[in-house]
Coordinates of C-alpha atoms in Angstrom, one line a residue:
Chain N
X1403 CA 201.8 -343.2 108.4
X1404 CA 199.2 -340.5 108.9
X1405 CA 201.2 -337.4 108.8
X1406 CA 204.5 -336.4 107.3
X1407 CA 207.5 -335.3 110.0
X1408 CA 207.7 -331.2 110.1
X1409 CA 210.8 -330.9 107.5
X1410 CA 213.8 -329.5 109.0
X1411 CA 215.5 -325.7 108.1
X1412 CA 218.9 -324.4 109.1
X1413 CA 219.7 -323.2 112.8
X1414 CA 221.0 -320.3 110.9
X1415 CA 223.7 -318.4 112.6
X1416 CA 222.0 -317.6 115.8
X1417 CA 220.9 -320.3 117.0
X1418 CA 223.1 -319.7 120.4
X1419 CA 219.7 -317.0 121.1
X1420 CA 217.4 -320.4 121.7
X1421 CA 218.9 -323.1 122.8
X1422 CA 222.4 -321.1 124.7
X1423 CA 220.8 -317.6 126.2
X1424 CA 224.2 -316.7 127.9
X1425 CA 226.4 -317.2 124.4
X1426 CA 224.5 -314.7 123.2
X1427 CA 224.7 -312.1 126.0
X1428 CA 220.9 -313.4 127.2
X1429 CA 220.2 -313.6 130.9
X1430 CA 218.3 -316.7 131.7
X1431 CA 216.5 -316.9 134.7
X1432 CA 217.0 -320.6 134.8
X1433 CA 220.4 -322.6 133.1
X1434 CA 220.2 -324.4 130.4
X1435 CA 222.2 -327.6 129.2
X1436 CA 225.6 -326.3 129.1
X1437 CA 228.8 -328.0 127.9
X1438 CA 230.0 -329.2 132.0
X1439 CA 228.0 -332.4 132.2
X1440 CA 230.4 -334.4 134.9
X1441 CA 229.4 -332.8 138.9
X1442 CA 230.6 -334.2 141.8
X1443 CA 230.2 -337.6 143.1
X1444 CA 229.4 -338.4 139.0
X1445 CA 230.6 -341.9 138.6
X1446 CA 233.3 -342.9 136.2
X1447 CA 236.5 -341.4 134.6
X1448 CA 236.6 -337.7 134.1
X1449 CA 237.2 -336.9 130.8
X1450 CA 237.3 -333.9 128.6
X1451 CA 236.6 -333.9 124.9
X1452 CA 237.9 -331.0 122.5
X1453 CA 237.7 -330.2 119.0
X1454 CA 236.6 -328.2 115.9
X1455 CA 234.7 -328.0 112.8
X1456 CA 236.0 -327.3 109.5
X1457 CA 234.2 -327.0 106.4
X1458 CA 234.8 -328.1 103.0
X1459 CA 237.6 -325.5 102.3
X1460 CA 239.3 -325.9 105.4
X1461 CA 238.0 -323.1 107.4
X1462 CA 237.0 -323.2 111.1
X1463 CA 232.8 -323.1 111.6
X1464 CA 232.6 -320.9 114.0
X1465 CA 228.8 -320.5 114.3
X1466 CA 228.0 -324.0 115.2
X1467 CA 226.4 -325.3 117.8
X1468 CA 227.2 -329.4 119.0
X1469 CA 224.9 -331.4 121.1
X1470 CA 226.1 -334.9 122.8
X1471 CA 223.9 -337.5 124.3
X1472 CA 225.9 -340.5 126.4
X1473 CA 225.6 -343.4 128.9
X1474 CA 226.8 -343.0 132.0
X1475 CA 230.0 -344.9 133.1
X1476 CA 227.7 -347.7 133.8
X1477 CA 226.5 -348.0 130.0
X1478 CA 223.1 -346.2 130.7
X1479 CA 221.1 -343.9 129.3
X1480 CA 219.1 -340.7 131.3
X1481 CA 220.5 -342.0 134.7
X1482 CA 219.0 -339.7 137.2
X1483 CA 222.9 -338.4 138.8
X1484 CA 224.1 -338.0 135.2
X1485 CA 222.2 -336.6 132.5
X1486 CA 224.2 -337.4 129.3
X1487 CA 223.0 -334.7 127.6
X1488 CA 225.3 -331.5 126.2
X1489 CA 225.4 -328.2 124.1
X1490 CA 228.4 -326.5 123.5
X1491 CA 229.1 -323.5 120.7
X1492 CA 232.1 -323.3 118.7
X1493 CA 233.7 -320.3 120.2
X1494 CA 233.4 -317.4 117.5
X1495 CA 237.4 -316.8 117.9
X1496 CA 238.9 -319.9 117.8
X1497 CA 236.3 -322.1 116.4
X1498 CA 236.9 -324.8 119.3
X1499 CA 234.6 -326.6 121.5
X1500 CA 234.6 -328.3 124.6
X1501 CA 233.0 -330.8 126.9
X1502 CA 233.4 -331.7 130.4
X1503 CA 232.5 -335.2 130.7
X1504 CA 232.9 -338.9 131.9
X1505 CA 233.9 -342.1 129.7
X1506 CA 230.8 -343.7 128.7
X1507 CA 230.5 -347.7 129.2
X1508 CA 229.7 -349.9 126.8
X1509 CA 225.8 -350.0 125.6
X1510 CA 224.0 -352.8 124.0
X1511 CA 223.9 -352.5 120.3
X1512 CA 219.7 -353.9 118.6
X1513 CA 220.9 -357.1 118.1
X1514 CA 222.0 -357.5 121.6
X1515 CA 225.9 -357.5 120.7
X1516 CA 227.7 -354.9 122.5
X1517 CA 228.7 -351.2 121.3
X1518 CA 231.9 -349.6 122.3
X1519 CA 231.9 -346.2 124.5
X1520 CA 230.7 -343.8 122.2
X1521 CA 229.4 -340.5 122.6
X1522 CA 226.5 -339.4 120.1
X1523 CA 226.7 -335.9 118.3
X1524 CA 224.7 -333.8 116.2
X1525 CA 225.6 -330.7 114.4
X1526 CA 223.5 -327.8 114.1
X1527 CA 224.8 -324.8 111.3
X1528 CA 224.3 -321.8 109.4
X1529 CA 224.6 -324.4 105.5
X1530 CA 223.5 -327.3 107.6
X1531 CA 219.6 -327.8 106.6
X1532 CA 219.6 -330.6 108.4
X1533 CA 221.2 -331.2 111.6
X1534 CA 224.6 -333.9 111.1
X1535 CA 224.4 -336.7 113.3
X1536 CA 227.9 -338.8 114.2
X1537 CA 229.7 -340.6 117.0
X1538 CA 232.8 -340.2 119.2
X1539 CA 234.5 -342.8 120.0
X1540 CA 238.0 -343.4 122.0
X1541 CA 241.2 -344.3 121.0
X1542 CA 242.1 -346.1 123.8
X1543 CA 239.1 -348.7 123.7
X1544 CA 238.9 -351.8 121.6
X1545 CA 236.7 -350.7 118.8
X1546 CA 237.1 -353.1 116.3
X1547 CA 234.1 -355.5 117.0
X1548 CA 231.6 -352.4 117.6
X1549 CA 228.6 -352.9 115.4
X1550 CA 228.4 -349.9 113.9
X1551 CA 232.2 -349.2 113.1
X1552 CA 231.7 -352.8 111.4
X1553 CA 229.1 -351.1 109.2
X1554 CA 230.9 -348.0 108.4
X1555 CA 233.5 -350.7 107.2
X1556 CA 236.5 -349.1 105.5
X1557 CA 239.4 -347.9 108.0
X1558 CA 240.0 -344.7 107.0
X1559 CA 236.5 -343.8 107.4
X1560 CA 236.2 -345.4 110.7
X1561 CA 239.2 -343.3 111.6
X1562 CA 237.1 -340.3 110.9
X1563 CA 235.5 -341.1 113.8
X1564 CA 237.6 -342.6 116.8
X1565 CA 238.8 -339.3 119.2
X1566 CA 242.6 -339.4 119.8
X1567 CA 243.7 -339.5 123.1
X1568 CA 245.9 -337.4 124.8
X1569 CA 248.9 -338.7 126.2
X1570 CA 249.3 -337.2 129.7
X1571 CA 245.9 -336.0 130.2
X1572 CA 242.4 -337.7 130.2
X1573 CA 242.2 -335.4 127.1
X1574 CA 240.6 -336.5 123.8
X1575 CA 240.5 -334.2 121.1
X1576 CA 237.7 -334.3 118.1
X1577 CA 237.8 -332.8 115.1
X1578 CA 235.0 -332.8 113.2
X1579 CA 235.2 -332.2 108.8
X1580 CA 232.6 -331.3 107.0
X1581 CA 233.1 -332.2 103.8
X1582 CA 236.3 -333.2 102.0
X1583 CA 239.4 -335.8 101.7
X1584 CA 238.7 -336.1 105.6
X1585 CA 235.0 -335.9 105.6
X1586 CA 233.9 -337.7 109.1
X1587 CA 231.0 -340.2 108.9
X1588 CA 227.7 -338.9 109.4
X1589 CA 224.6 -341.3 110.3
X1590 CA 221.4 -341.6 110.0
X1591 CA 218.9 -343.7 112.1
Chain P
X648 CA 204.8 -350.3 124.3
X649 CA 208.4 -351.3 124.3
X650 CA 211.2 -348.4 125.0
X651 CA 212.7 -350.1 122.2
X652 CA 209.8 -349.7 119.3
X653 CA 211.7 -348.1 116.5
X654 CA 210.7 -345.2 114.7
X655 CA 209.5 -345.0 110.9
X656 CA 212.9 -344.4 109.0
X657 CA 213.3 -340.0 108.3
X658 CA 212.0 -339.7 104.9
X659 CA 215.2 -337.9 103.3
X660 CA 213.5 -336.7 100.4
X661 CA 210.9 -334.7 102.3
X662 CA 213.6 -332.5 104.0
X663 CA 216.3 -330.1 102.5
X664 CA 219.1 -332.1 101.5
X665 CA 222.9 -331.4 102.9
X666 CA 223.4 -330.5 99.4
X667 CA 225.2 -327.3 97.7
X668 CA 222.3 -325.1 96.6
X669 CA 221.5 -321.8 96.0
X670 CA 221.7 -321.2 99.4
X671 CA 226.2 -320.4 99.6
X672 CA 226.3 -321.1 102.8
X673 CA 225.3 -325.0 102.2
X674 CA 228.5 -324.6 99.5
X675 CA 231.1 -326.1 101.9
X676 CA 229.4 -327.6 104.7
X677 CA 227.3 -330.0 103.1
X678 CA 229.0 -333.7 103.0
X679 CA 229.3 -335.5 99.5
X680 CA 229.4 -338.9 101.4
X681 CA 226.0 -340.7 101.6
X682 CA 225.1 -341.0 105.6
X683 CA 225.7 -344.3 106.9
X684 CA 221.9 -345.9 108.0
X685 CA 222.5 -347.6 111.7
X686 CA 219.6 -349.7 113.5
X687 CA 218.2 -347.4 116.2
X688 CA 219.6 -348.7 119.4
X689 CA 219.3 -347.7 122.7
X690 CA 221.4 -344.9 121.9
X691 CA 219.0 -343.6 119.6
X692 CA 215.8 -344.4 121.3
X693 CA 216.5 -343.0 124.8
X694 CA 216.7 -339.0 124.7
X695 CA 217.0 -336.2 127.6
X696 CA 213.9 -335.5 129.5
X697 CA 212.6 -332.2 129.3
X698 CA 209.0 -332.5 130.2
X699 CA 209.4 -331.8 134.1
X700 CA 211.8 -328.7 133.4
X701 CA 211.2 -326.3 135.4
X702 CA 210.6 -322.7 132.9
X703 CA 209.4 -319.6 134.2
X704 CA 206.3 -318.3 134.0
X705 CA 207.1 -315.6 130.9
X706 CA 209.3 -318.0 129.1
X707 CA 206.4 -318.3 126.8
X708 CA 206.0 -314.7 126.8
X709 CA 208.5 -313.2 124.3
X710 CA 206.7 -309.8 124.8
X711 CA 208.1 -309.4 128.4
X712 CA 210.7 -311.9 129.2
X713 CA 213.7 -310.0 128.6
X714 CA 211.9 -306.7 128.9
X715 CA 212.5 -303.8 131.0
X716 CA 210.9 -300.6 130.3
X717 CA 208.0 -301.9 128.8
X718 CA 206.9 -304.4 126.4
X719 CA 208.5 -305.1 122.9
X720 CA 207.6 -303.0 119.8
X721 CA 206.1 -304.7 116.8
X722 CA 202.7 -306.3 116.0
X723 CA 201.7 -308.6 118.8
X724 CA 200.7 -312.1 118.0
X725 CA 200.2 -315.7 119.3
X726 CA 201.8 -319.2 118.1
X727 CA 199.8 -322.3 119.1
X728 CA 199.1 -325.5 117.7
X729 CA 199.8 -329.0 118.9
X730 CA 203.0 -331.5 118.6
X731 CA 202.2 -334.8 117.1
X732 CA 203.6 -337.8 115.6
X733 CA 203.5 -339.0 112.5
X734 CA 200.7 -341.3 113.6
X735 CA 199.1 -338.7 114.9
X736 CA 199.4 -339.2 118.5
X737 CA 200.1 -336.1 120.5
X738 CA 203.3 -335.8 121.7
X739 CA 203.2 -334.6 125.6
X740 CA 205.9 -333.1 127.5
X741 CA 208.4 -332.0 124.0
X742 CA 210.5 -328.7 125.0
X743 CA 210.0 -326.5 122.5
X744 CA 213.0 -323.9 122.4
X745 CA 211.9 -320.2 120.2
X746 CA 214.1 -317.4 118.8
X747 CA 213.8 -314.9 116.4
X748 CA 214.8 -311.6 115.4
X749 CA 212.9 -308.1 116.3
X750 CA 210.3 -306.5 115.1
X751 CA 212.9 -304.9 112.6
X752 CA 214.5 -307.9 111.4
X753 CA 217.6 -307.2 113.9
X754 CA 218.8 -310.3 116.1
X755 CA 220.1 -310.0 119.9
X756 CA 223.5 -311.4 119.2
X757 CA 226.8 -310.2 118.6
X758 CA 227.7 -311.2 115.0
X759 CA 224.2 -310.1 113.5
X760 CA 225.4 -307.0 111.9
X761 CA 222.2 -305.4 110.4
X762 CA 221.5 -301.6 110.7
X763 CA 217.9 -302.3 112.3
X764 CA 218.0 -301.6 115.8
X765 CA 217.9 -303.3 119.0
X766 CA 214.6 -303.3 120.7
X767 CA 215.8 -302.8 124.5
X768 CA 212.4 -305.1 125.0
X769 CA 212.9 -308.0 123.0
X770 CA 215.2 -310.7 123.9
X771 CA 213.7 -313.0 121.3
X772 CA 213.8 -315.9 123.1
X773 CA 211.8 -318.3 124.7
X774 CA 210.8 -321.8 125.7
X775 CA 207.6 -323.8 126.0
X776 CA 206.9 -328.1 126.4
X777 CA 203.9 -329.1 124.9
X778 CA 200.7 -330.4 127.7
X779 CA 199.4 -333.8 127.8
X780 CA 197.3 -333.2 124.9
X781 CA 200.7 -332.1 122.8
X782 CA 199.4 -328.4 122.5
X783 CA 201.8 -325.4 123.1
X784 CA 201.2 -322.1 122.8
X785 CA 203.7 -318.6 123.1
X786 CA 203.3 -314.8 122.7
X787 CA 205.7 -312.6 120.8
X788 CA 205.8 -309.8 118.2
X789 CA 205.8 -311.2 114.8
X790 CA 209.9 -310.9 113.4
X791 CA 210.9 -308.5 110.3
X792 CA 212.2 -309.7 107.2
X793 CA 215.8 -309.1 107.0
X794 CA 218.5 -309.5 104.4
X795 CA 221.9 -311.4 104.3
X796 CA 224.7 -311.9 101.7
X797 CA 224.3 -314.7 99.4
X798 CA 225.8 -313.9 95.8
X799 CA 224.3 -310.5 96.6
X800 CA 221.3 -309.2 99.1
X801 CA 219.3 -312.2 99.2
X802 CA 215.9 -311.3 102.1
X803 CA 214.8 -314.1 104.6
X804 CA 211.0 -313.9 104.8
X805 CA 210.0 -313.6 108.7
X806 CA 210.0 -316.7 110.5
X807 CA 210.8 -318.0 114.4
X808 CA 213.4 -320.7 114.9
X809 CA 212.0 -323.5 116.5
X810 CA 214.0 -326.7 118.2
X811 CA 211.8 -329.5 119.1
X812 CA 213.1 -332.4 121.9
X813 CA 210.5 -335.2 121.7
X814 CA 210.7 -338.3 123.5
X815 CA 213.7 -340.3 121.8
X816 CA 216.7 -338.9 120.2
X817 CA 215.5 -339.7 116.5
X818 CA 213.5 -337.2 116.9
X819 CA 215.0 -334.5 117.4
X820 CA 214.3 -331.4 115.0
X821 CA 215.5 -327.6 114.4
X822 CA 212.8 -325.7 112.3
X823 CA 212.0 -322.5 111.3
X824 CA 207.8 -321.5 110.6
X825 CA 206.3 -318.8 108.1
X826 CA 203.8 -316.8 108.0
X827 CA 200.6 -317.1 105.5
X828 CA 200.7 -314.8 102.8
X829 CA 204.3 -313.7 103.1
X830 CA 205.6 -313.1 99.6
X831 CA 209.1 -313.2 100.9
X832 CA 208.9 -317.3 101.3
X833 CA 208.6 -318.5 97.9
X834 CA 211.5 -316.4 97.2
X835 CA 213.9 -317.4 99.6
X836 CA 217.1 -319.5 99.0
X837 CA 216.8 -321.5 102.3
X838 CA 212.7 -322.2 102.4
X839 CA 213.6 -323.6 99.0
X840 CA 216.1 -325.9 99.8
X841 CA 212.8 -327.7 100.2
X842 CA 211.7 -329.3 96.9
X843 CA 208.6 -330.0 97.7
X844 CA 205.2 -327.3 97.8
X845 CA 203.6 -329.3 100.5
X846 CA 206.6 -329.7 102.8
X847 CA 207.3 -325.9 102.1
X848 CA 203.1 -325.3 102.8
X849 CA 203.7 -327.3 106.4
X850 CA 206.1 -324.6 107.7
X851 CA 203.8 -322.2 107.1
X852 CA 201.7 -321.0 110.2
X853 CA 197.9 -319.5 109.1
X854 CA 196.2 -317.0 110.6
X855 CA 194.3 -318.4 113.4
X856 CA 191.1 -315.8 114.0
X857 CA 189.7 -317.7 116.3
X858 CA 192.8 -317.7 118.8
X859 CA 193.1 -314.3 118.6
X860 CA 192.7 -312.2 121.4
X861 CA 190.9 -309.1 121.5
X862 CA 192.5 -305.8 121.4
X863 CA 195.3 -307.6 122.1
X864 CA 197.0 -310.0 119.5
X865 CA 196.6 -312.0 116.6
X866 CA 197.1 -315.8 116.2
X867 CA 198.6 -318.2 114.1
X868 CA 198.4 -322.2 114.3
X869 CA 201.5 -323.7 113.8
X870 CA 201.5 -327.7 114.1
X871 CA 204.6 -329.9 114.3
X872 CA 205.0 -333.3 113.2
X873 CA 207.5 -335.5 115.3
X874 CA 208.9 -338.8 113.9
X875 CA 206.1 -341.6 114.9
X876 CA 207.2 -345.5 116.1
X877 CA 206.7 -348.4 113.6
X878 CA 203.4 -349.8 114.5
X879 CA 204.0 -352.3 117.1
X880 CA 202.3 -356.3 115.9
X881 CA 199.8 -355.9 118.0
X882 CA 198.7 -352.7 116.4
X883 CA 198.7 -354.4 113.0
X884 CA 196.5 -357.6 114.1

């Protein structure tokens, strides 16, 4: 290795100025990634994914921005009718955050065996030096021979991370903790 | 090379940990659970494409791309330098998202709550990707110190807020740079949530007189190191 990797700082609290102009009041002369990611004639099964972030003493974060990266329906990545890619901000009232999305098909894991639906996150803070990186996945799949749950091992760790689906609606809701009795899994790769 | 080649593992130790420090606001929002390591998969490896984006012409301007009477108040200065890898390749085609606060240390966004004023100019924000030779290269005024509550009036030495999308999703990276010569950095709660001098020295940018332009603005060089692949076998033999 020649050179070391540029370390990382904080997003601080206004991070919404660079990365989500109209958040902050900015007029952008061209969009940016926004937090709507299925359009029309996007294949698979709408889906809308909501949540929040709470910190170590229970409080909403209500600075933060969340980024997704997905497969489409069809289990791959960058597909030129679906991006898979997502920014949303925790809304500085409620603390809540959205996405607009499809279900994501199943993706091959290294060693060829196959991953459940997931959807990749990272969390970017005011506190977080270094962005948090985890993974959605759906209550309604079967999960239990996914690769990486099998890693994470323990079940009430794994729960951290498995999105609870609505009843009636193609709804999943997502929270997201910090730190704490319910601290959800964060990875690194 | 294959999509798949994985990337050199993030050194941990090198970066700020997720760790309660000086810095409060790390207090409760830093996990105690170690992360779980996971093989980079395709999940990992793949990333959005930014390279063919299309940006507008002043998006690299920060002196005139949110201004309307005139152009933004404050000393006038270039950023350039080159995005590599840690083998150090260039990296073509990274998007390269910028903000900052004014010349007076005062952000455009609703929960900054300094006195400073607004500059009616400034936006402070802006966007650039990196050419084939992973150089990039913005104009701006150079951002005021400014204070913030942390166990009292703690000062954030200037800086500009950087986000870096290379070419696979283990890359990514949200930085801030310095300026040479600021004595603001080495006291500041969040450059030293840093341990070490010489990963605090690489944010940094220095004075770059030979990117200046004249009667017009200074320059610093500001280079940024991506994660690099694991060299490949053919590579080794």
């Amino acid at each position: 290795m020649a050179l070391k990797e540029t370390p990382s700082q904080t997003a601080g609290p206004f991070v919404h100025i660079g990365t989500m102009p109209a958040i902050a009041g900015l007029k952008a002369k061209h969009p940016r990634p926004g937090n709507i990611l299925a359009r029309d004639g996007t294949l698979g099964e709408r889906i809308r994914i909501e949540g929040a972030i709470y910190d170590g003493a229970g409080a909403l974060v209500k600075d933060a921005l969340v980024e997704i990266w997905q497969a489409n329906a069809n289990g791959q990545y960058g597909s030129n009718d679906f991006t898979g890619f997502g920014r949303a901000a925790t809304d500085f009232e409620t603390g809540l955050f959205f996405f607009e999305t499809v279900k994501p098909g199943r993706t091959p894991h290294r060693d060829g065996r196959m991953q459940a639906p997931h959807v990749m996150l990272s969390i970017f803070a005011r506190g977080i030096n270094i962005h948090l990186q985890t993974r959605l996945y759906f209550s309604d799949e079967a999960n239990a021979a996914d690769p990486v749950l099998q890693l994470v091992g323990a079940p009430e760790l794994v729960a951290t991370l498995i999105a609870q689906r609505d009843a009636s609606h193609p709804l999943y809701r997502f929270d997201i903790h910090l730190q704490g009795d319910r601290e959800t899994v964060f990875f690194d790769f | 090379m294959s999509e798949l080649a994985e990337f050199l593992p993030r050194d941990r130790s090198w970066h700020p940990a997720a760790v309660p420090s000086a810095y409060r606001s790390t207090t409760y929002r830093s996990p105690r659970r170690p992360l779980v390591v996971v093989p980079q998969s395709i999940g990992e490896l793949s990333s959005p494409v930014f390279g063919d984006t299309p940006l507008d012409p002043l998006d690299n301007d920060l002196i005139r791309n949110h201004a309307t009477t005139g152009d933004a108040i404050g000393e006038r200065i270039i950023v350039h330098g080159r995005v590599l890898d840690e083998n150090a390749r260039p990296v073509p085609g990274a998007l390269i998202e910028i903000w900052q606060a004014n010349a007076g240390g005062k952000y455009r966004h609703g929960n900054d709550k300094y006195m400073a004023a607004l500059d009616p100019n400034f936006g402070g924000c802006g966007r650039v990707i990196s050419d084939a030779e992973g150089r990039y290269s913005f104009r701006t005024i150079r951002p005021g110190p400014y204070p913030f509550p942390n166990d009292g009036c703690a000062w954030r030495p200037a800086h500009i807020h950087l986000s870096l999308f290379g070419h696979a999703f283990v890359q990514r990276l949200v930085t801030q740079l310095y300026f040479e010569g600021d004595p603001l950095i080495q006291r500041c709660v969040i450059v030293n949530t840093i341990k070490d001098p010489k990963a605090i020295d690489s944010l940094v940018a220095k004075l770059d007189m030979d990117g200046m332009q004249a009667f017009d603005c200074l320059a610093y060089r500001f280079d940024i190191v991506l994660r690099g692949r694991k060299a490949t076998p053919f590579e080794e033999g």
